[in-house]
mmCIF file of C-alpha atoms and ligand atoms in Angstrom:
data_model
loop_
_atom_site.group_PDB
_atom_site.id
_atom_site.type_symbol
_atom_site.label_atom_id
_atom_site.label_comp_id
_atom_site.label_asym_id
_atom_site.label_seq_id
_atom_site.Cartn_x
_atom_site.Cartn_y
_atom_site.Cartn_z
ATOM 1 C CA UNK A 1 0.000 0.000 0.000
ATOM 2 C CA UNK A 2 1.318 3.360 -1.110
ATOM 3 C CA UNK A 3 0.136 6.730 -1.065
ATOM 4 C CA UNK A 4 0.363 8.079 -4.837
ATOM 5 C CA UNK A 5 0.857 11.747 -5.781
ATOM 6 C CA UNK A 6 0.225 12.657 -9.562
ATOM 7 C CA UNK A 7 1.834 15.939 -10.592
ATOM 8 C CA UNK A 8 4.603 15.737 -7.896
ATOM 9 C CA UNK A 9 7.077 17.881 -9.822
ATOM 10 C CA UNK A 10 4.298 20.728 -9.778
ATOM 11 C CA UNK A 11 4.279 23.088 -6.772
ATOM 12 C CA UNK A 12 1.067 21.762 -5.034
ATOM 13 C CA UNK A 13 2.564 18.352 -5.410
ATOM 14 C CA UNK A 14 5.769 19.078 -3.976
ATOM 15 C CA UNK A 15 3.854 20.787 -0.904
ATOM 16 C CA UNK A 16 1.943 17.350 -0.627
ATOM 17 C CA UNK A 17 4.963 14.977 -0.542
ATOM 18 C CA UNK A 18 6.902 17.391 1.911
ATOM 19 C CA UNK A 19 3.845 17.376 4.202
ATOM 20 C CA UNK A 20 2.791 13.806 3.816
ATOM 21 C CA UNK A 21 6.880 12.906 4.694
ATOM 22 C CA UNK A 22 6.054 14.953 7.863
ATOM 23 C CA UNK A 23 3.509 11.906 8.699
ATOM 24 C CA UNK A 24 4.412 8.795 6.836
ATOM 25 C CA UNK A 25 7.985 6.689 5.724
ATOM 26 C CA UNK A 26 9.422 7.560 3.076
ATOM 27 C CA UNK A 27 8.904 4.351 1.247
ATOM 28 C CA UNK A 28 5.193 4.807 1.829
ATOM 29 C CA UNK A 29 5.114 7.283 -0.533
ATOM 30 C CA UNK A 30 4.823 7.066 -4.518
ATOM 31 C CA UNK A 31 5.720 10.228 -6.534
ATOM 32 C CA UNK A 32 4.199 10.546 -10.264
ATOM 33 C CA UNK A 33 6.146 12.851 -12.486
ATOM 34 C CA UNK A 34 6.812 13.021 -16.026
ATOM 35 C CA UNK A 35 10.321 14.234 -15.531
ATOM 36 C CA UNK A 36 12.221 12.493 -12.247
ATOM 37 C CA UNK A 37 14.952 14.244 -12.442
ATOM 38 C CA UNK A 38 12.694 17.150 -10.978
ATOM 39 C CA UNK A 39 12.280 15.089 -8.351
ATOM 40 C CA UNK A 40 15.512 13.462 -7.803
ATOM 41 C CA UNK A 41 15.592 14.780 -3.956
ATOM 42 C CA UNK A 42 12.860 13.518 -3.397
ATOM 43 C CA UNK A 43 14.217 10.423 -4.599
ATOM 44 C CA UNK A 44 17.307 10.486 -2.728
ATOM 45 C CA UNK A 45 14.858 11.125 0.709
ATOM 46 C CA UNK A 46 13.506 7.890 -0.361
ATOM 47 C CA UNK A 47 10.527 8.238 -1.992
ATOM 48 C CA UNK A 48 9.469 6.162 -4.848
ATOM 49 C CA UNK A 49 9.558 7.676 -8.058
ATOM 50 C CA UNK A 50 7.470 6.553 -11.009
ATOM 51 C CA UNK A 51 6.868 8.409 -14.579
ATOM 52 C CA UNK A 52 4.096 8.299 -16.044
ATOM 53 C CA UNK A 53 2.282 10.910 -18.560
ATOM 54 C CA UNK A 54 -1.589 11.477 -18.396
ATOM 55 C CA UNK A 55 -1.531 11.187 -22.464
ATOM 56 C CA UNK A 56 -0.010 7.867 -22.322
ATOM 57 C CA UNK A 57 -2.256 5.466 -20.886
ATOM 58 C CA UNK A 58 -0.279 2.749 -20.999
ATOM 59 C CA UNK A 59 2.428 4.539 -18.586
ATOM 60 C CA UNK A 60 0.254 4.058 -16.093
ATOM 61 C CA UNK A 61 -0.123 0.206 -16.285
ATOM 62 C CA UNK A 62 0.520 -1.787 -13.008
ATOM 63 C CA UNK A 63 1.404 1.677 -11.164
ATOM 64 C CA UNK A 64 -0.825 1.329 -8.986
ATOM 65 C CA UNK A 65 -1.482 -1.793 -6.218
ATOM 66 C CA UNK A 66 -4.742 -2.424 -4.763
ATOM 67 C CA UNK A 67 -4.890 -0.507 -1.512
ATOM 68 C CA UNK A 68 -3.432 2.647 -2.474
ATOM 69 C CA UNK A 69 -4.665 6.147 -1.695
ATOM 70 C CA UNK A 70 -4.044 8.904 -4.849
ATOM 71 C CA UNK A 71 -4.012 12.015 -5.145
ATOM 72 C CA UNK A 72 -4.398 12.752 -9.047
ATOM 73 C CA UNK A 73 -3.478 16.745 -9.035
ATOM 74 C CA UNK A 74 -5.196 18.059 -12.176
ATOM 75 C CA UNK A 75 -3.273 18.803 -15.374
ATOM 76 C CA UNK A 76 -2.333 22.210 -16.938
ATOM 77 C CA UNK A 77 -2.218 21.099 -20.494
ATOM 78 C CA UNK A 78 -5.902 23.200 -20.979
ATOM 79 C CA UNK A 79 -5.472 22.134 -24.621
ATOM 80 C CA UNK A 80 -5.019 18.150 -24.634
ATOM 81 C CA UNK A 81 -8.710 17.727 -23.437
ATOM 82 C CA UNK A 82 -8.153 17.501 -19.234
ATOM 83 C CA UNK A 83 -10.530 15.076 -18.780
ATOM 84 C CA UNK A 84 -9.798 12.209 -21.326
ATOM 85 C CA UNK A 85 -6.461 12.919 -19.948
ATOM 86 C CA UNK A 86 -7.814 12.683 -16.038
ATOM 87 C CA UNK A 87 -9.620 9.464 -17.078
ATOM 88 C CA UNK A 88 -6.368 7.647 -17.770
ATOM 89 C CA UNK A 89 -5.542 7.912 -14.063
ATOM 90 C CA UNK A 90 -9.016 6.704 -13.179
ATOM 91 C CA UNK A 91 -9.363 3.834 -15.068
ATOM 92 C CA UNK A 92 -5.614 3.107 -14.091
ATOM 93 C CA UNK A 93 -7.017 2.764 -10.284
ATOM 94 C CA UNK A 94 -10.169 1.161 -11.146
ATOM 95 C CA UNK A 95 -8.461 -1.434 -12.354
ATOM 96 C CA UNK A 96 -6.013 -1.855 -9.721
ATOM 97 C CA UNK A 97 -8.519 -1.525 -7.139
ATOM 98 C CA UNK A 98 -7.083 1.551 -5.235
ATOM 99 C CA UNK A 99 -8.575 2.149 -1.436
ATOM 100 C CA UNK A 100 -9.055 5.708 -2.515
ATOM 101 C CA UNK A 101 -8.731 8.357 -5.226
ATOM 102 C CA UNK A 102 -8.721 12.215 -4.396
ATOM 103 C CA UNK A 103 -8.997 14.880 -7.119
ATOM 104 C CA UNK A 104 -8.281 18.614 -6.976
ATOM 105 C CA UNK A 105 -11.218 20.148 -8.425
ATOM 106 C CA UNK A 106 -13.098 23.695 -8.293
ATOM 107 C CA UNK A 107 -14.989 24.862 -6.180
ATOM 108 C CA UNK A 108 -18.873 23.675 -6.960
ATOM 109 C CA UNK A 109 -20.319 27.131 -7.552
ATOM 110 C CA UNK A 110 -18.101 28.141 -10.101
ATOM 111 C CA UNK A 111 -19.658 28.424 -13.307
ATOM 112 C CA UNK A 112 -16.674 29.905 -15.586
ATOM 113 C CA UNK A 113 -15.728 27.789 -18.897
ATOM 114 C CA UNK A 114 -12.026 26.843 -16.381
ATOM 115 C CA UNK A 115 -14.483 24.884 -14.383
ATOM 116 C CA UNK A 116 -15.608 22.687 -16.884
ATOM 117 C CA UNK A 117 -12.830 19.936 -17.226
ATOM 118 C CA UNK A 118 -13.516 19.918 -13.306
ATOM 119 C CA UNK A 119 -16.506 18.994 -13.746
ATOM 120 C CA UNK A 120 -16.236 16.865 -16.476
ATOM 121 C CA UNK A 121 -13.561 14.628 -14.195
ATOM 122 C CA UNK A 122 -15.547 14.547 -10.746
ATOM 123 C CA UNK A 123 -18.628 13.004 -13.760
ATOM 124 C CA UNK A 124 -15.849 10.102 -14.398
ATOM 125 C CA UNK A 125 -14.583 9.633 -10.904
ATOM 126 C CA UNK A 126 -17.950 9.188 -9.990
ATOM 127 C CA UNK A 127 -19.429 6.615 -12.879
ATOM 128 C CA UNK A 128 -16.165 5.122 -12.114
ATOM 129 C CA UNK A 129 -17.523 3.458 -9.055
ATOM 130 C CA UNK A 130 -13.833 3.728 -7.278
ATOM 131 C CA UNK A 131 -14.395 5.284 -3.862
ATOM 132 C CA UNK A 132 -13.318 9.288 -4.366
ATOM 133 C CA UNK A 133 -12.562 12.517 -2.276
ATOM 134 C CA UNK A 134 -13.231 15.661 -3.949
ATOM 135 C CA UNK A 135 -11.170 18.768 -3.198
ATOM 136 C CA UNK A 136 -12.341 21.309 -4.702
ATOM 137 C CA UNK A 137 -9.642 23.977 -4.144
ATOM 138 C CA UNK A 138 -10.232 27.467 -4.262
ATOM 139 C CA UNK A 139 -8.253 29.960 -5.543
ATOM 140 C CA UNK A 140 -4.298 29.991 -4.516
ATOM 141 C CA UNK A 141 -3.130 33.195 -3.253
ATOM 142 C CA UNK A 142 0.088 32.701 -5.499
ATOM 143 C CA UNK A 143 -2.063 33.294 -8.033
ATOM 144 C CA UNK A 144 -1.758 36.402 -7.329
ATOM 145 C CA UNK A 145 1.155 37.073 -5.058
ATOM 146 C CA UNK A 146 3.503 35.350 -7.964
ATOM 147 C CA UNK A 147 2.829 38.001 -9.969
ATOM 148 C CA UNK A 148 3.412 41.238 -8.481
ATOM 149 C CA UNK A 149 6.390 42.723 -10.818
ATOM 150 C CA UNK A 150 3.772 44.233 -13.153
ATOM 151 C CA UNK A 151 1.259 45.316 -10.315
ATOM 152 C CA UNK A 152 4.515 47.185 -9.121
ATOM 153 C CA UNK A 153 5.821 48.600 -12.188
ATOM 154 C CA UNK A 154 2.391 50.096 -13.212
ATOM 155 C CA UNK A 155 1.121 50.598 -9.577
ATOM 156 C CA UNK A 156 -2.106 49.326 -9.942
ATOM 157 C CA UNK A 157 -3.624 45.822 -9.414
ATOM 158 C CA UNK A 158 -5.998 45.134 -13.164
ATOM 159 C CA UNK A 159 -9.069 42.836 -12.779
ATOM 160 C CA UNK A 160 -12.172 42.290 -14.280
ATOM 161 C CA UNK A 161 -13.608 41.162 -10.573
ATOM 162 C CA UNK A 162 -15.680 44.563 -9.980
ATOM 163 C CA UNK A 163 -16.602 44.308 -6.125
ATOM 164 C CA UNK A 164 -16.908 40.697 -5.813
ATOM 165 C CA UNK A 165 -14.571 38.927 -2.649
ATOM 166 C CA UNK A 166 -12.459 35.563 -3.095
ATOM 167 C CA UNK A 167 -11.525 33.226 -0.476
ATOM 168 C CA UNK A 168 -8.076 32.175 -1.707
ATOM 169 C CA UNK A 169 -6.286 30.407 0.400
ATOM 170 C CA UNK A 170 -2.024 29.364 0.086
ATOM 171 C CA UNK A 171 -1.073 26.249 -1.779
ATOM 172 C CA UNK A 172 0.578 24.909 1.380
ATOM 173 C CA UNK A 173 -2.763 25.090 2.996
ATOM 174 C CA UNK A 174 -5.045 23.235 0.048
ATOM 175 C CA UNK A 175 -1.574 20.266 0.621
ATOM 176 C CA UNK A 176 -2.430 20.328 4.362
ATOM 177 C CA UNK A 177 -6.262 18.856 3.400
ATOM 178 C CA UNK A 178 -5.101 16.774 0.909
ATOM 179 C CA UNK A 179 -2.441 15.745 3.617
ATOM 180 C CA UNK A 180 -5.122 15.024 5.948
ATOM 181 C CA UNK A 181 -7.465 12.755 3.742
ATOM 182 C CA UNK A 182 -4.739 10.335 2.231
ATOM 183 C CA UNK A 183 -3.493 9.867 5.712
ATOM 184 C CA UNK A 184 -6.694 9.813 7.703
ATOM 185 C CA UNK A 185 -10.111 7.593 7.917
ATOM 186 C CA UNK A 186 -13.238 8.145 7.012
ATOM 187 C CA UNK A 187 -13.219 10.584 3.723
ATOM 188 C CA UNK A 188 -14.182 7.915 1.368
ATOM 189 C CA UNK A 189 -16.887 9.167 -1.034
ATOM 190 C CA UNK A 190 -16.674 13.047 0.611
ATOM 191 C CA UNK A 191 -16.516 16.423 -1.085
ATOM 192 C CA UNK A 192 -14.876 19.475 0.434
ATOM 193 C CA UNK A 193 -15.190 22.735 -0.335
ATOM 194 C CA UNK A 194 -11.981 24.394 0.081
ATOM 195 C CA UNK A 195 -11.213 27.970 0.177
ATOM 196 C CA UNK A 196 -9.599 30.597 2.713
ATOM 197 C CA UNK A 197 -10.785 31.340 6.208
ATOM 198 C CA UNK A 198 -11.298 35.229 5.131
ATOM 199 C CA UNK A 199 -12.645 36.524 1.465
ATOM 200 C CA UNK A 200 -11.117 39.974 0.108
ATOM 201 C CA UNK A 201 -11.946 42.660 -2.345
ATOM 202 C CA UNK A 202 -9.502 43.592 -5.103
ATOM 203 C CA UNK A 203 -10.201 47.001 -3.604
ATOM 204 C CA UNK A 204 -8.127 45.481 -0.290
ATOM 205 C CA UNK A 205 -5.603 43.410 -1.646
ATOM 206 C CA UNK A 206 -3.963 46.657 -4.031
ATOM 207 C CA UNK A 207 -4.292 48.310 -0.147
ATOM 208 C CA UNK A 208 -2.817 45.456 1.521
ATOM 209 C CA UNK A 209 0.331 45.785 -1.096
ATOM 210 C CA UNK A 210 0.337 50.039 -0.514
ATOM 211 C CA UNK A 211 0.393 48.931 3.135
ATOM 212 C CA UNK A 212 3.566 46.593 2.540
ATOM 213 C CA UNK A 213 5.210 48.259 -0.165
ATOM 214 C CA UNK A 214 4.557 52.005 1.318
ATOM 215 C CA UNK A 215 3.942 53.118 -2.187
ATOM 216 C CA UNK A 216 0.289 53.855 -3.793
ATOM 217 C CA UNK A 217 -1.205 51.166 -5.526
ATOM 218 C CA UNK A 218 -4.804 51.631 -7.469
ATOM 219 C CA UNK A 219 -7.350 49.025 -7.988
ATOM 220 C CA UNK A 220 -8.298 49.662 -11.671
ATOM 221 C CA UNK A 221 -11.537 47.736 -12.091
ATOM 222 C CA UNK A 222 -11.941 46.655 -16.104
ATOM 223 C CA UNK A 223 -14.472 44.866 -18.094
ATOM 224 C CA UNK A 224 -13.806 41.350 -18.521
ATOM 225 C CA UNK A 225 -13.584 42.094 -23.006
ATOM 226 C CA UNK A 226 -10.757 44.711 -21.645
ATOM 227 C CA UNK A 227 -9.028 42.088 -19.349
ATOM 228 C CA UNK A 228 -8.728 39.455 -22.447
ATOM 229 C CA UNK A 229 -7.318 42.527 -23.870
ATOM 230 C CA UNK A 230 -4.508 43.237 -21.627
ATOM 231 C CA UNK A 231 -3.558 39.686 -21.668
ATOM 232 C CA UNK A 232 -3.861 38.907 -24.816
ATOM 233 C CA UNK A 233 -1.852 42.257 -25.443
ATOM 234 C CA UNK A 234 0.934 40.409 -22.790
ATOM 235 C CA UNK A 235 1.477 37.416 -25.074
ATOM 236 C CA UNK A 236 -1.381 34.876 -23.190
ATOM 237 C CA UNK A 237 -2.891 33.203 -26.240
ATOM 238 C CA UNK A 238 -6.712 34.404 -27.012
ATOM 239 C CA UNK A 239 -8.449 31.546 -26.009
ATOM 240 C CA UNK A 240 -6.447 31.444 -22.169
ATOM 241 C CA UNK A 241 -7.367 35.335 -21.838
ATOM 242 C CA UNK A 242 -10.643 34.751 -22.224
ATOM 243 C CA UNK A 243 -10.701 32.189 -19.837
ATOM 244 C CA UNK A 244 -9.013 34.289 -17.749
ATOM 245 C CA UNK A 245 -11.304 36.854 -17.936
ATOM 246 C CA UNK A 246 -14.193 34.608 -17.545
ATOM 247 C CA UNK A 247 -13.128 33.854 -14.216
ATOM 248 C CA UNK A 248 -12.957 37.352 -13.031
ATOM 249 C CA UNK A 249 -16.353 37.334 -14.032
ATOM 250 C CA UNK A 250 -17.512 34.947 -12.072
ATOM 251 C CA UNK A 251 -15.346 36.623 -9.087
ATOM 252 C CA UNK A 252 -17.622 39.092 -9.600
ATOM 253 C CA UNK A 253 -20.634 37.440 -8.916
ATOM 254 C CA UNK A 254 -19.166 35.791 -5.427
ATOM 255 C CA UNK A 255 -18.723 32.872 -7.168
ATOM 256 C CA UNK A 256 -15.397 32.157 -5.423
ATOM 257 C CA UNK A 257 -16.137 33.079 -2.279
ATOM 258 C CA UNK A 258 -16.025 29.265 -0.211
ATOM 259 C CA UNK A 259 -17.574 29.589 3.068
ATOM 260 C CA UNK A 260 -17.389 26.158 4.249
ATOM 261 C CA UNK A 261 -14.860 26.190 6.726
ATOM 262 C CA UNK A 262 -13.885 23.004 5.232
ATOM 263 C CA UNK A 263 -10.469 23.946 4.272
ATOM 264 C CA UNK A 264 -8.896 24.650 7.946
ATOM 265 C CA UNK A 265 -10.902 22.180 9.617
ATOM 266 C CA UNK A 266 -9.312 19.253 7.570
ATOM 267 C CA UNK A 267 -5.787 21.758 8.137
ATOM 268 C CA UNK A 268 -6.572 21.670 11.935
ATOM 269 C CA UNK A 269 -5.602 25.198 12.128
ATOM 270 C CA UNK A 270 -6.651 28.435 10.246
ATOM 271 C CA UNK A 271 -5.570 29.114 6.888
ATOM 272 C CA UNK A 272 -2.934 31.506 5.434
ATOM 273 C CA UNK A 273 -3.922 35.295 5.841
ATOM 274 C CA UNK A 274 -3.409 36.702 1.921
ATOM 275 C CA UNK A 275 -1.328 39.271 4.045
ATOM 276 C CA UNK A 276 1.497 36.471 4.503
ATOM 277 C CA UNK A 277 1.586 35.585 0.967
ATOM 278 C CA UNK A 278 2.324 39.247 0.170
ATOM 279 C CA UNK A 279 4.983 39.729 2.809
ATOM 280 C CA UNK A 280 7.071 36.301 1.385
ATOM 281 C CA UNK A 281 5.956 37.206 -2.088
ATOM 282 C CA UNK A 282 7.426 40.948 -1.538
ATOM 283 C CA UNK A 283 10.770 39.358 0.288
ATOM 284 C CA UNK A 284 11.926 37.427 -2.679
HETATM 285 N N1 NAP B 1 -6.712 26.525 -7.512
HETATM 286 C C1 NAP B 1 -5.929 27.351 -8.184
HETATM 287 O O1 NAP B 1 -5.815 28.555 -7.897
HETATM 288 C C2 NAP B 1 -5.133 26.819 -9.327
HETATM 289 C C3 NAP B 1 -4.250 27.665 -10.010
HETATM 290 C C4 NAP B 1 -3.504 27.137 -11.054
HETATM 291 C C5 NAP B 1 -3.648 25.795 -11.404
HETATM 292 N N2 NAP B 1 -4.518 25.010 -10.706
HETATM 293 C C6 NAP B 1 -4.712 23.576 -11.016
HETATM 294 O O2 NAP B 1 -4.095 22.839 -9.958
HETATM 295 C C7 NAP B 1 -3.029 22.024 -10.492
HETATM 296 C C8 NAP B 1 -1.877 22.032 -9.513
HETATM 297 O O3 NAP B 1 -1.433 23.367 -9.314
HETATM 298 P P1 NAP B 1 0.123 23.698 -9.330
HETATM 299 O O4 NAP B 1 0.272 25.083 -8.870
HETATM 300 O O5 NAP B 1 0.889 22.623 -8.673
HETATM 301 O O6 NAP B 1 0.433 23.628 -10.914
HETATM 302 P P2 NAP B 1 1.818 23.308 -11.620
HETATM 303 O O7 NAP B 1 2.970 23.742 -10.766
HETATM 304 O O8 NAP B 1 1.711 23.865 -12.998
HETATM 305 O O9 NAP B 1 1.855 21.699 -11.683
HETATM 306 C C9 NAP B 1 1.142 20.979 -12.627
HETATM 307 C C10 NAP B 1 1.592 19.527 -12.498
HETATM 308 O O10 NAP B 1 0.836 18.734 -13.422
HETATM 309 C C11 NAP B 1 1.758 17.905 -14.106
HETATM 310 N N3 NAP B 1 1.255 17.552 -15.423
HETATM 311 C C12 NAP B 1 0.768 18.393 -16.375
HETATM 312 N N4 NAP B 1 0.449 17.687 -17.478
HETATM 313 C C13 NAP B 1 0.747 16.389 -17.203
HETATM 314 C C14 NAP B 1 0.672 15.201 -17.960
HETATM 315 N N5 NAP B 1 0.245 15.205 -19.229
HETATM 316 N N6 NAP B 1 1.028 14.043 -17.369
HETATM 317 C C15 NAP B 1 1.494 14.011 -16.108
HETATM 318 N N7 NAP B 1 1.614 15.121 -15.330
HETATM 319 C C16 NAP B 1 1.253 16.288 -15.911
HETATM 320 C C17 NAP B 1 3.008 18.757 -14.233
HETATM 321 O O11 NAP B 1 4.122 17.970 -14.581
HETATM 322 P P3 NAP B 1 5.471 18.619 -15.226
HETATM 323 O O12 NAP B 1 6.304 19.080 -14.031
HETATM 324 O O13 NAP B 1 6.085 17.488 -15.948
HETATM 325 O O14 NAP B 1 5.061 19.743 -16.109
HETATM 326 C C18 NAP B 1 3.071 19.328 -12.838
HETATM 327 O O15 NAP B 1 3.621 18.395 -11.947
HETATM 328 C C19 NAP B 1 -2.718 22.634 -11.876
HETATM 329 O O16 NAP B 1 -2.165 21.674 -12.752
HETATM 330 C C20 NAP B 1 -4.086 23.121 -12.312
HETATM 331 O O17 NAP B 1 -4.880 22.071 -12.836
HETATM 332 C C21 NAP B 1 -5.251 25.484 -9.674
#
């Protein structure tokens, strides 16, 4: 029995294996990566290494044992069809007969076009009769925090979000409940809806940065056509602008604010203030 991490190499993946080697042997863990030599420290730590590629489903044959718990982190490849792509991880564990499979999904009242390869996976996971977790993460804070050299160089933060609030949340924090339901009992066949303890305005987070940075930086408020704009305009192909965009959009109409509490009660503690993400964000 193993506990099985799918995008390892990516940066919620790496938060899961360093938290789950907080809690569990080494050897107890299974890292999936298409590249191991990004994960060749975690290799040398002890942890089993595998490579496998969601668009070749026969890299996946006997990688999983029956027994296991996974964790399939969803793709980034928005353009090889995410859910054919999530299904080859499925059926892998179906027919291995896995204890558990746990999927990082969106948050249920999300509407935007982003959600719909989320949706289209929890369908599969579900028809596939293996018993599932869904975590449907909110928004990171990195999201936005990774991004500040523009928001500094033109002193203003650009969103098509209008008013609407966002519970986002740090990726540590989203690793810390999917921590929690590969090592503990009881979350077979559960969905959690994850976001951050406290939702914020646009409108606070450019005065949260003024506040850190000591200089004055302007929410400008655009429409979501202008957004795809801008990107587009940055080099973001037209299709990922607009899905960009979309999202704002929905921001707008609160439909990223998570209220659940779910997220720091499977943490056992409160989640990241966006404040903190800032501060390490601004220190780099
Ligand atoms: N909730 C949010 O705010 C938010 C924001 C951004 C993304 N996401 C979603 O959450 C996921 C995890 O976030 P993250 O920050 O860790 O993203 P990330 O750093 O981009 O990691 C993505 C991971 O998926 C792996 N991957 C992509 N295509 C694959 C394929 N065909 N076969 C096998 N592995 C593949 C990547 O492997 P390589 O290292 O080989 O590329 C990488 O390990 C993202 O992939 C995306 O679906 C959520």
């Amino acid at each position: 029995m193993s506990i099985v991490v799918t995008g390892a190499s990516g940066k919620l993946g790496r938060h899961v294996v360093e938290q789950l080697l907080e809690k569990v042997p080494a050897g107890q863990v299974t890292a999936v990566v298409r590249s191991p030599e990004k994960v060749a420290d975690l290799a040398e730590r002890g942890v089993r290494v595998a490579v496998a590629d969601y668009n070749a489903p026969e890299t996946f044959d006997g990688l999983f044992t029956a027994g296991d718990k996974v964790l399939l982190i969803s793709g980034n490849e928005f353009d090889k069809g995410r859910v054919r792509q999530h299904s080859v991880v499925i059926d892998a564990a179906k027919a291995a007969g896995v204890a558990l499979l746990a999927y990082t999904s969106a948050p249920g009242s999300l509407t935007a076009s982003l959600a719909d390869d989320h949706r289209g996976t929890e369908r599969a996971l579900l028809d596939s009769g293996v018993p599932y977790v869904l975590l449907r993460n909110g928004w990171y804070h990195e999201n936005y925090t990774e991004n500040l050299a523009p928001v500094l160089e033109h002193g203003a933060v650009v969103a098509a979000a209008g008013e609407g609030r966002i519970s986002t949340a740090s990726r540590a924090d989203y690793a810390a409940a999917a921590v929690a339901v590969l090592t503990g009992e009881g979350h077979e066949n559960a969905t959690y809806e994850l976001g951050g303890d406290e939702a914020w305005s646009f409108a606070e987070y450019a005065a949260e940065l003024s506040r850190q940075t000591g200089r004055e930086i302007a929410y400008n408020a655009v429409t979501p056509e202008a957004l795809t704009g801008i990107l587009a305009g940055a080099g973001l192909p037209e299709p990922a602008a607009a899905m960009f965009a979309d999202v704002d959009a929905a921001i707008a109409k609160g439909e990223l604010v998570v209220d659940s509490g779910d997220l720091s009660r499977l943490a056992g503690r409160p989640t990241t203030p966006l404040s903190e993400a800032v501060a390490a964000a601004l220190k780099d």
